mmCIF file of C-alpha atoms in Angstrom:
data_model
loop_
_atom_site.group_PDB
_atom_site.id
_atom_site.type_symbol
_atom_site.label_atom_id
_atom_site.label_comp_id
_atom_site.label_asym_id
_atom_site.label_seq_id
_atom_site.Cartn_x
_atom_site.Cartn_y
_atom_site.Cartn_z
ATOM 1 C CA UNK A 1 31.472 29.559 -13.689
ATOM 2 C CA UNK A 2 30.376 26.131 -13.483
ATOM 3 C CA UNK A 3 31.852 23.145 -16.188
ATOM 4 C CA UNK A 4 28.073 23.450 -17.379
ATOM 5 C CA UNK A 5 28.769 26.927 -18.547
ATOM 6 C CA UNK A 6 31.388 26.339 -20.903
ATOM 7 C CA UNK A 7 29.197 25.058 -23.884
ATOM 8 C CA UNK A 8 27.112 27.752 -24.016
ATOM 9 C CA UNK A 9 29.956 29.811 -23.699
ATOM 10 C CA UNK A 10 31.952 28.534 -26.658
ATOM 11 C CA UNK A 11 28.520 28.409 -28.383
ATOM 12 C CA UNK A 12 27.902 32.102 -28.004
ATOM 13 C CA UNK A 13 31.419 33.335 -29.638
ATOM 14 C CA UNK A 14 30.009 36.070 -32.184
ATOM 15 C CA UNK A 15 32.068 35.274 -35.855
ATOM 16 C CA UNK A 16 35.648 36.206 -35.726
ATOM 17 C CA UNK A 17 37.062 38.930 -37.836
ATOM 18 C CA UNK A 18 39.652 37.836 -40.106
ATOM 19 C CA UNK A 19 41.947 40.473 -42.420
ATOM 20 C CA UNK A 20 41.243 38.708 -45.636
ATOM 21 C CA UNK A 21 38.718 35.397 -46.117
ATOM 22 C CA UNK A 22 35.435 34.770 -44.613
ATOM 23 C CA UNK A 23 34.518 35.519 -40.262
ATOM 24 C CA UNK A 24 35.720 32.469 -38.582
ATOM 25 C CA UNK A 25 32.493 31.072 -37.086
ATOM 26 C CA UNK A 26 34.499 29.657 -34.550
ATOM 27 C CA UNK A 27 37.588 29.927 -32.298
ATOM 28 C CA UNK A 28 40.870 27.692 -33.151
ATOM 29 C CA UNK A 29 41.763 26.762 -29.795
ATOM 30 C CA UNK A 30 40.477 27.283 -26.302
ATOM 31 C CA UNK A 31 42.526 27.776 -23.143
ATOM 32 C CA UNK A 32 41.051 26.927 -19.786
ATOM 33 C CA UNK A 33 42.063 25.844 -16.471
ATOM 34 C CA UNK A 34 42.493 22.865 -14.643
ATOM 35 C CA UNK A 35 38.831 23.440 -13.153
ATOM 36 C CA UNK A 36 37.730 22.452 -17.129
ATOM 37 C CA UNK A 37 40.147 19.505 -17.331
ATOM 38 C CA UNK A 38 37.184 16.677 -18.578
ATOM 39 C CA UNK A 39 37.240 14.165 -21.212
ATOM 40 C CA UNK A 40 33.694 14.834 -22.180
ATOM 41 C CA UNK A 41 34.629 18.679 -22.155
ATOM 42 C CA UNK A 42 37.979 17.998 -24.570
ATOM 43 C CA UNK A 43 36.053 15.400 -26.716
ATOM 44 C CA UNK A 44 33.411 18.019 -27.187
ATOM 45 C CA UNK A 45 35.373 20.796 -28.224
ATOM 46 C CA UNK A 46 37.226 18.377 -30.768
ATOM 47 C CA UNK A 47 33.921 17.587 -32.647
ATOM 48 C CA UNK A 48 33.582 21.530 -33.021
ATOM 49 C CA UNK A 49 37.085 21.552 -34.560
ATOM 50 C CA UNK A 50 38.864 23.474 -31.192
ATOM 51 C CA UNK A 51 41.729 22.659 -29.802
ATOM 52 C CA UNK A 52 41.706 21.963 -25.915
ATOM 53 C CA UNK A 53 44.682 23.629 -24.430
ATOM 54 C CA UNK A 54 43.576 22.658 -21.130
ATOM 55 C CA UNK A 55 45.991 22.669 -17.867
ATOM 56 C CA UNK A 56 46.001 18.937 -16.680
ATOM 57 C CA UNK A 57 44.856 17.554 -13.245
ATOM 58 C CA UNK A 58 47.499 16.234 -11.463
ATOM 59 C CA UNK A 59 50.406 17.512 -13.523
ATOM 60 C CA UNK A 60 52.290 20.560 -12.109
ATOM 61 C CA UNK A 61 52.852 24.189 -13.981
ATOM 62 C CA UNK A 62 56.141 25.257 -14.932
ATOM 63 C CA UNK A 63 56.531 27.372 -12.296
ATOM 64 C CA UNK A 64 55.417 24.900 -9.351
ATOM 65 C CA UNK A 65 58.109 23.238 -7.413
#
């Protein structure tokens, strides 16, 4: 999956199912990989109302060394 694919991804999210209230049209957050690590990508997702929870370039997991 190319960093081009991930708009029409989070685009194509059918509504979320929700106990009581209306369907979410929309996921809370999104997780991704360092391979999605872009300002235009996180900026994006903000103006939707997600929150990025995207691993960081450059900045080592908690299990590296």
């Amino acid at each position: 999956m190319t960093v081009r694919a991930l708009e029409p991804l989070v685009r194509g999210v059918p509504p979320i199912r929700s106990r009581c209230g209306p369907r979410r049209r929309r996921p809370a957050k999104l997780h991704a990989d360092k391979g999605y690590d872009h300002d235009h990508l996180r900026r994006w997702l903000r103006t939707r109302r997600i929150v990025p929870r995207t691993a960081r370039k450059g900045i080592e997991g908690w299990h590296d060394p």
